CSV table of C-alpha atoms in Angstrom, one decimal:
chain,number,residue,atom,x,y,z
A,1,MET,CA,-0.9,-13.5,18.1
A,2,PRO,CA,-1.3,-12.6,14.4
A,3,LEU,CA,-4.7,-11.3,13.3
A,4,SER,CA,-6.7,-14.2,12.1
A,5,ARG,CA,-9.4,-14.5,9.4
A,6,PHE,CA,-11.9,-15.0,12.3
A,7,ALA,CA,-10.7,-11.8,14.1
A,8,LEU,CA,-11.2,-9.8,10.9
A,9,HIS,CA,-14.7,-11.3,10.5
A,10,ALA,CA,-15.5,-10.0,13.9
A,11,ALA,CA,-14.7,-6.5,12.6
A,12,HIS,CA,-17.9,-6.9,10.4
A,13,THR,CA,-16.3,-8.6,7.4
A,14,LEU,CA,-13.0,-9.7,5.8
A,15,LEU,CA,-10.4,-7.0,5.5
A,16,PRO,CA,-9.9,-7.1,1.7
A,17,LEU,CA,-9.5,-3.7,0.2
A,18,THR,CA,-10.2,-2.4,-3.3
A,19,ILE,CA,-7.4,0.2,-3.0
A,20,LEU,CA,-6.9,1.7,-6.4
A,21,ALA,CA,-9.2,4.0,-8.3
A,22,ALA,CA,-10.6,2.8,-11.6
A,23,GLY,CA,-10.2,4.6,-14.9
A,24,CYS,CA,-6.6,5.8,-15.1
A,25,SER,CA,-5.9,8.7,-17.4
A,26,SER,CA,-3.5,7.0,-19.7
A,27,ASP,CA,-1.6,3.7,-20.2
A,28,PRO,CA,2.0,3.8,-19.2
A,29,ASP,CA,4.4,1.9,-21.5
A,30,LEU,CA,5.3,-1.3,-19.7
A,31,SER,CA,7.4,-2.7,-22.5
A,32,ALA,CA,10.7,-1.3,-21.5
A,33,ASP,CA,13.1,-3.2,-19.2
A,34,THR,CA,10.6,-5.9,-18.4
A,35,GLY,CA,12.4,-9.0,-19.6
A,36,GLY,CA,9.3,-10.0,-21.5
A,37,GLY,CA,5.9,-10.8,-20.0
A,38,GLY,CA,2.8,-10.8,-22.2
A,39,ALA,CA,-0.8,-11.4,-21.3
A,40,GLY,CA,-1.1,-14.0,-18.6
A,41,SER,CA,2.6,-14.1,-17.9
A,42,THR,CA,5.2,-12.5,-15.7
A,43,GLY,CA,8.5,-10.9,-16.5
A,44,THR,CA,11.6,-9.8,-14.6
A,45,GLY,CA,14.4,-7.4,-15.3
A,46,THR,CA,17.6,-6.8,-13.3
A,47,GLY,CA,20.5,-4.5,-13.9
A,48,THR,CA,22.3,-1.4,-12.7
A,49,SER,CA,20.4,1.7,-13.0
A,50,SER,CA,21.7,5.0,-14.3
A,51,SER,CA,19.6,8.0,-14.9
A,52,SER,CA,16.5,6.1,-13.6
A,53,SER,CA,18.0,6.3,-10.1
A,54,GLY,CA,16.1,9.6,-9.5
A,55,GLY,CA,16.8,11.0,-6.0
A,56,LEU,CA,19.0,8.2,-4.9
A,57,ASP,CA,22.7,8.7,-4.1
A,58,PRO,CA,24.6,8.6,-7.4
A,59,ASN,CA,27.6,7.0,-5.7
A,60,ILE,CA,25.6,3.9,-4.7
A,61,LYS,CA,25.4,1.1,-7.2
A,62,ILE,CA,21.7,0.4,-7.8
A,63,THR,CA,20.3,-2.9,-9.0
A,64,THR,CA,16.8,-3.0,-10.3
A,65,ILE,CA,14.5,-6.0,-9.9
A,66,ALA,CA,11.2,-5.9,-11.8
A,67,LYS,CA,8.2,-8.1,-12.0
A,68,ILE,CA,5.1,-8.0,-14.1
A,69,ILE,CA,1.6,-9.3,-13.6
A,70,SER,CA,-0.7,-9.6,-16.6
A,71,PRO,CA,-3.9,-11.2,-15.6
A,72,ALA,CA,-6.0,-11.1,-18.7
A,73,THR,CA,-8.2,-9.1,-21.0
A,74,ALA,CA,-11.0,-7.6,-18.9
A,75,GLY,CA,-14.3,-7.4,-20.6
A,76,ALA,CA,-16.6,-4.4,-20.2
A,77,GLY,CA,-17.8,-4.2,-16.6
A,78,MET,CA,-15.5,-7.0,-15.4
A,79,GLU,CA,-14.1,-6.8,-11.9
A,80,ARG,CA,-11.6,-9.4,-10.5
A,81,THR,CA,-8.7,-9.8,-8.2
A,82,GLN,CA,-5.8,-12.1,-9.3
A,83,CYS,CA,-2.5,-13.0,-7.8
A,84,ILE,CA,0.8,-14.6,-8.7
A,85,THR,CA,3.7,-15.7,-6.6
A,86,VAL,CA,7.2,-15.5,-8.1
A,87,ASN,CA,10.9,-15.5,-7.0
A,88,LEU,CA,12.8,-12.3,-7.3
A,89,ASN,CA,15.9,-14.4,-8.1
A,90,ASN,CA,18.1,-12.2,-6.1
A,91,PRO,CA,21.1,-14.4,-5.0
A,92,GLU,CA,21.9,-12.2,-2.1
A,93,GLY,CA,19.9,-10.2,0.4
A,94,VAL,CA,19.3,-6.5,-0.5
A,95,TYR,CA,17.8,-3.3,0.7
A,96,ALA,CA,15.2,-1.6,-1.5
A,97,LEU,CA,15.7,2.2,-1.5
A,98,ARG,CA,13.0,2.9,-4.0
A,99,PHE,CA,9.8,1.3,-5.2
A,100,ARG,CA,8.2,2.1,-8.6
A,101,SER,CA,5.1,0.9,-10.3
A,102,ASP,CA,3.3,1.2,-13.6
A,103,LEU,CA,-0.4,0.3,-14.0
A,104,THR,CA,-2.5,0.3,-17.2
A,105,THR,CA,-6.1,1.6,-17.4
A,106,GLY,CA,-8.4,-0.7,-15.6
A,107,SER,CA,-5.8,-1.7,-12.9
A,108,HIS,CA,-7.5,-0.9,-9.6
A,109,HIS,CA,-4.5,-1.7,-7.4
A,110,LEU,CA,-1.2,-3.5,-7.4
A,111,ILE,CA,0.2,-4.8,-4.1
A,112,ALA,CA,3.5,-6.6,-3.6
A,113,TYR,CA,3.9,-8.8,-0.5
A,114,THR,CA,6.8,-10.9,0.7
A,115,SER,CA,5.7,-14.6,0.7
A,116,GLU,CA,6.8,-17.7,2.7
A,117,LYS,CA,5.9,-20.0,-0.2
A,118,THR,CA,8.7,-22.1,-1.7
A,119,VAL,CA,7.1,-22.9,-5.1
A,120,GLU,CA,6.3,-20.2,-7.7
A,121,GLU,CA,2.7,-19.8,-8.9
A,122,PRO,CA,3.3,-17.6,-12.0
A,123,GLU,CA,-0.1,-18.1,-13.6
A,124,PRO,CA,-2.6,-15.5,-12.4
A,125,LYS,CA,-5.3,-17.0,-10.2
A,126,ASP,CA,-8.4,-15.5,-8.5
A,127,CYS,CA,-7.7,-14.3,-5.0
A,128,LEU,CA,-9.3,-12.1,-2.3
A,129,PRO,CA,-8.4,-8.4,-2.4
A,130,PHE,CA,-5.8,-7.8,0.3
A,131,SER,CA,-5.6,-11.5,1.0
A,132,GLY,CA,-2.0,-11.2,1.8
A,133,ILE,CA,-2.7,-9.3,5.0
A,134,LEU,CA,-5.4,-11.9,5.9
A,135,ASN,CA,-2.8,-14.7,5.6
A,136,GLY,CA,-0.1,-13.0,7.5
A,137,GLU,CA,2.0,-11.9,4.5
A,138,HIS,CA,4.0,-8.7,4.6
A,139,PRO,CA,3.1,-5.8,2.3
A,140,ILE,CA,6.1,-4.1,0.6
A,141,PHE,CA,4.4,-1.6,-1.7
A,142,ILE,CA,0.8,-0.6,-2.5
A,143,ALA,CA,0.4,1.2,-5.8
A,144,GLN,CA,-2.5,3.7,-6.2
A,145,GLN,CA,-1.8,5.6,-9.4
A,146,PRO,CA,-1.0,4.8,-13.0
A,147,GLN,CA,2.6,5.6,-12.2
A,148,ALA,CA,3.9,5.8,-8.7
A,149,GLU,CA,7.3,6.1,-7.0
A,150,LEU,CA,8.5,6.1,-3.4
A,151,VAL,CA,12.1,7.1,-2.8
A,152,PHE,CA,13.1,6.3,0.8
A,153,PRO,CA,14.7,9.2,2.7
A,154,ASN,CA,17.9,9.4,4.9
A,155,ASP,CA,17.5,9.2,8.7
A,156,GLU,CA,18.5,12.0,11.0
A,157,ASN,CA,22.1,10.8,10.8
A,158,GLY,CA,22.2,10.8,7.1
A,159,VAL,CA,21.9,7.0,6.8
A,160,PRO,CA,19.7,5.8,3.9
A,161,VAL,CA,16.4,4.2,4.9
A,162,GLY,CA,15.4,1.0,3.1
A,163,PHE,CA,13.3,-2.1,3.2
A,164,GLU,CA,15.2,-5.4,3.6
A,165,ILE,CA,14.6,-8.2,1.0
A,166,LYS,CA,15.9,-11.7,1.8
A,167,PRO,CA,17.9,-13.8,-0.7
A,168,ASN,CA,15.8,-15.4,-3.4
A,169,GLN,CA,12.8,-13.6,-1.9
A,170,MET,CA,9.4,-15.0,-3.0
A,171,VAL,CA,6.8,-12.2,-3.6
A,172,LYS,CA,3.1,-12.2,-4.2
A,173,LEU,CA,1.7,-9.7,-6.6
A,174,GLU,CA,-2.0,-8.9,-6.3
A,175,MET,CA,-3.9,-7.0,-8.9
A,176,HIS,CA,-7.5,-5.9,-8.5
A,177,TYR,CA,-8.9,-4.7,-11.8
A,178,VAL,CA,-12.2,-3.2,-12.8
A,179,ASN,CA,-13.2,-2.2,-16.3
A,180,THR,CA,-15.6,0.7,-16.2
A,181,THR,CA,-15.5,1.3,-19.9
A,182,ASN,CA,-17.7,-0.2,-22.7
A,183,PHE,CA,-14.9,-2.0,-24.4
A,184,PRO,CA,-12.3,-4.7,-23.4
A,185,LEU,CA,-9.1,-3.7,-21.7
A,186,ASP,CA,-5.7,-5.5,-21.5
A,187,VAL,CA,-4.7,-4.9,-17.9
A,188,MET,CA,-1.1,-5.2,-16.7
A,189,GLY,CA,1.0,-4.0,-13.7
A,190,LYS,CA,4.7,-3.7,-13.1
A,191,VAL,CA,6.6,-3.2,-9.9
A,192,SER,CA,10.3,-2.4,-9.7
A,193,PHE,CA,12.6,-2.5,-6.7
A,194,ASP,CA,15.8,-0.3,-6.8
A,195,THR,CA,18.1,-2.1,-4.5
A,196,VAL,CA,21.6,-2.0,-2.8
A,197,PRO,CA,23.7,-4.8,-1.2
A,198,LEU,CA,23.1,-5.7,2.4
A,199,SER,CA,26.7,-4.5,3.1
A,200,THR,CA,25.3,-0.9,2.6
A,201,MET,CA,24.6,0.9,5.9
A,202,VAL,CA,20.8,1.3,5.9
A,203,THR,CA,18.2,2.0,8.6
A,204,LYS,CA,15.4,-0.6,8.2
A,205,SER,CA,11.9,0.6,7.3
A,206,ASP,CA,8.4,-0.9,7.5
A,207,LEU,CA,4.7,-0.2,7.0
A,208,ALA,CA,1.8,0.5,9.3
A,209,PHE,CA,-1.9,0.1,8.2
A,210,TRP,CA,-4.6,1.8,10.2
A,211,GLY,CA,-8.4,2.2,9.8
A,212,THR,CA,-11.9,1.4,10.8
A,213,THR,CA,-14.5,-1.0,9.7
A,214,GLN,CA,-17.3,0.7,11.7
A,215,ILE,CA,-19.0,2.3,8.7
A,216,ASP,CA,-22.8,2.7,8.3
A,217,ILE,CA,-24.0,5.4,5.8
A,218,PRO,CA,-27.8,5.7,5.5
A,219,PRO,CA,-29.4,5.8,2.0
A,220,ASN,CA,-29.4,9.2,0.3
A,221,SER,CA,-27.4,10.7,3.1
A,222,ALA,CA,-24.1,12.1,4.1
A,223,GLY,CA,-22.0,10.3,6.7
A,224,ASP,CA,-18.7,10.4,8.5
A,225,THR,CA,-16.7,8.5,11.0
A,226,GLY,CA,-16.1,11.4,13.4
A,227,VAL,CA,-12.5,12.0,14.3
A,228,LEU,CA,-10.7,8.8,15.3
A,229,TYR,CA,-7.3,8.5,16.8
A,230,GLN,CA,-4.5,5.9,16.9
A,231,ARG,CA,-1.2,6.2,18.8
A,232,ALA,CA,1.9,5.3,16.9
A,233,LEU,CA,4.7,2.9,17.8
A,234,ALA,CA,7.1,4.7,20.2
A,235,ASP,CA,10.5,5.9,18.8
A,236,THR,CA,9.4,5.8,15.2
A,237,LYS,CA,9.2,8.4,12.4
A,238,THR,CA,6.7,8.4,9.5
A,239,PHE,CA,8.0,9.7,6.2
A,240,ALA,CA,5.2,8.8,3.7
A,241,LEU,CA,1.4,8.4,4.1
A,242,THR,CA,-1.6,8.0,1.9
A,243,THR,CA,-5.4,7.4,2.4
A,244,HIS,CA,-8.1,5.3,0.9
A,245,GLN,CA,-11.9,5.5,0.4
A,246,HIS,CA,-14.2,4.2,-2.2
A,247,GLN,CA,-16.4,6.0,-4.7
A,248,LEU,CA,-18.8,7.6,-2.2
A,249,GLY,CA,-15.9,9.2,-0.3
A,250,THR,CA,-15.9,13.0,-0.4
A,251,GLU,CA,-13.0,13.7,2.0
A,252,MET,CA,-10.4,12.0,4.2
A,253,LEU,CA,-8.4,14.1,6.7
A,254,VAL,CA,-5.4,13.1,8.8
A,255,TRP,CA,-3.8,15.1,11.7
A,256,TYR,CA,-0.6,14.6,13.7
A,257,GLY,CA,-1.1,15.2,17.4
A,258,GLU,CA,-1.8,13.8,20.9
A,259,GLY,CA,-5.4,12.9,20.5
A,260,ALA,CA,-8.7,13.3,18.6
A,261,ASP,CA,-9.5,16.4,20.6
A,262,ASP,CA,-6.0,17.8,20.6
A,263,PRO,CA,-6.5,21.6,19.8
A,264,ASN,CA,-3.0,21.8,18.5
A,265,LYS,CA,-3.1,18.8,16.2
A,266,MET,CA,-1.6,19.5,12.8
A,267,GLN,CA,-3.3,18.5,9.5
A,268,VAL,CA,-0.8,16.3,7.5
A,269,ALA,CA,-3.1,14.9,4.8
A,270,GLY,CA,-6.4,15.8,3.2
A,271,SER,CA,-7.9,14.4,0.0
A,272,LYS,CA,-11.2,15.1,-1.6
A,273,ASN,CA,-10.3,12.8,-4.5
A,274,TRP,CA,-11.1,9.3,-3.5
A,275,ALA,CA,-9.9,8.0,-6.9
A,276,ASP,CA,-6.4,9.5,-6.7
A,277,PRO,CA,-5.3,10.3,-3.1
A,278,PRO,CA,-1.8,11.9,-3.0
A,279,LEU,CA,1.1,10.2,-1.4
A,280,GLU,CA,2.2,12.7,1.3
A,281,LEU,CA,5.9,12.9,1.9
A,282,PHE,CA,7.3,14.4,5.2
A,283,SER,CA,10.7,16.0,5.5
A,284,PRO,CA,11.4,16.1,8.3
A,285,PRO,CA,9.4,13.0,9.1
A,286,LEU,CA,6.6,12.9,11.6
A,287,ASP,CA,8.2,12.1,15.0
A,288,PHE,CA,6.6,9.7,17.5
A,289,PRO,CA,8.9,9.8,20.5
A,290,ALA,CA,9.4,7.2,23.2
A,291,ASP,CA,8.2,9.2,26.2
A,292,GLY,CA,7.4,6.6,28.9
A,293,ALA,CA,4.1,5.6,27.4
A,294,GLY,CA,5.1,1.9,26.8
A,295,MET,CA,5.2,0.5,23.3
A,296,PHE,CA,3.1,3.3,22.0
A,297,SER,CA,4.1,7.0,21.7
A,298,SER,CA,2.0,9.8,23.3
A,299,LYS,CA,1.7,11.1,19.7
A,300,GLY,CA,-0.2,9.5,16.9
A,301,LEU,CA,-2.5,10.3,14.0
A,302,ALA,CA,-6.2,11.4,14.1
A,303,PHE,CA,-8.3,10.7,11.0
A,304,GLN,CA,-11.8,11.2,9.7
A,305,CYS,CA,-13.6,9.9,6.6
A,306,LYS,CA,-16.6,11.6,5.0
A,307,TRP,CA,-19.1,10.2,2.4
A,308,ASN,CA,-22.1,11.2,0.4
A,309,ASN,CA,-24.3,8.1,-0.2
A,310,THR,CA,-26.2,8.9,-3.3
A,311,THR,CA,-27.7,5.4,-3.5
A,312,PRO,CA,-31.1,4.1,-2.2
A,313,ASN,CA,-29.3,1.5,-0.1
A,314,PRO,CA,-27.3,1.7,3.2
A,315,VAL,CA,-23.6,1.4,2.7
A,316,LYS,CA,-21.2,-0.3,5.1
A,317,PHE,CA,-17.6,-1.5,5.2
A,318,GLY,CA,-16.8,-4.2,2.7
A,319,GLU,CA,-14.5,-5.5,0.0
A,320,GLY,CA,-16.6,-4.7,-3.0
A,321,TYR,CA,-16.4,-1.7,-5.3
A,322,ASN,CA,-19.8,-0.5,-4.0
A,323,ASP,CA,-18.9,-0.9,-0.3
A,324,GLU,CA,-16.9,1.7,1.6
A,325,MET,CA,-13.5,2.0,3.3
A,326,CYS,CA,-11.6,4.3,5.6
A,327,PHE,CA,-7.9,3.5,5.8
A,328,LEU,CA,-4.5,5.1,5.9
A,329,TRP,CA,-1.1,3.5,5.5
A,330,GLN,CA,2.3,4.8,6.2
A,331,TYR,CA,6.0,4.0,5.8
A,332,TYR,CA,8.0,4.5,9.0
A,333,PHE,CA,11.5,3.8,10.5
A,334,PRO,CA,13.2,2.3,12.3
A,335,SER,CA,11.3,-0.9,11.7
A,336,GLN,CA,9.4,-2.6,14.5
A,337,GLY,CA,7.6,-4.9,12.0
A,338,PHE,CA,4.5,-4.6,10.0
A,339,GLN,CA,1.6,-3.1,12.0
A,340,ILE,CA,-2.1,-3.3,11.4
A,341,CYS,CA,-4.6,-1.4,13.6
A,342,LEU,CA,-8.4,-1.9,13.1
A,343,ASN,CA,-10.9,-0.1,15.3
A,344,GLY,CA,-8.2,0.7,17.8
A,345,PHE,CA,-6.8,-2.8,18.1
A,346,CYS,CA,-3.3,-3.3,16.9
A,347,ASN,CA,-1.0,-6.2,15.9
A,348,THR,CA,2.6,-6.0,14.9
A,349,THR,CA,4.5,-8.8,13.1
A,350,PRO,CA,8.3,-8.9,12.4
């Protein structure tokens, strides 16, 4: 049974996340290859890539599909989350082998989801942060930096790994923006999918999202979660991982191993920069074998979040900029569906 809005309320509050750090260092140029798209509009661009294909196989024909969300001019101190739903206008199904994103200053996060809607909603409207997961939608890409890129690897047999996109796929783009400056900002985000035909031999990938809502940091005090642990889906491999905290976060650590107390667990991620956590890439990927433990492997990831609450108020889990979070998300293959695990309880949807 999919996680419901009620179930997430039971984990203290709604799941919405304010993923992205505010105050990016510079504005990327979003004017190239956008097919238009000014303030309050969307734009698309398609075509065969050339030098922009980066680490992709140069012998594979790459078609790029791009979409833009341009919510508005954000006044000083303004914080909002807005969404659009648009059609990728891809006449045939494809595999995405690379995701790219560009965010202007003030853009706090940009998330792309597949959507089951049949009618476009191209005008930005207010929505809950991370509302796609609440409504059973499937995240494709979560952008955390002004410019981000994820090139999918090859599997152990040399087969490209990719994410399947259905024909004429509807996608929802969610942008959370917060203007921490003293002047107005024009905020904009762009996401690009570098794709190949479904006739290409590809190993399907998906995303897993793990964390805790059990956060309670006393006023003017340090706090941490202790070391938590989540077993991974059996017979999967993780090739990319990143973490998320809010502004009171001082460190998030992630280890690969067989339990929170495993003396041989290996640290695979560690960020002391809540505003710009790195995207960790693993080559070879982290292996979670099927070893008779049912749907879950005997191996998984341990994680710990630390904070320093410099405010006079207690801080708990929540969706706002002044609340706190402790989450990691990871890309894995072969796909068993999108997985979300909160406080040790997991749900996987195709």
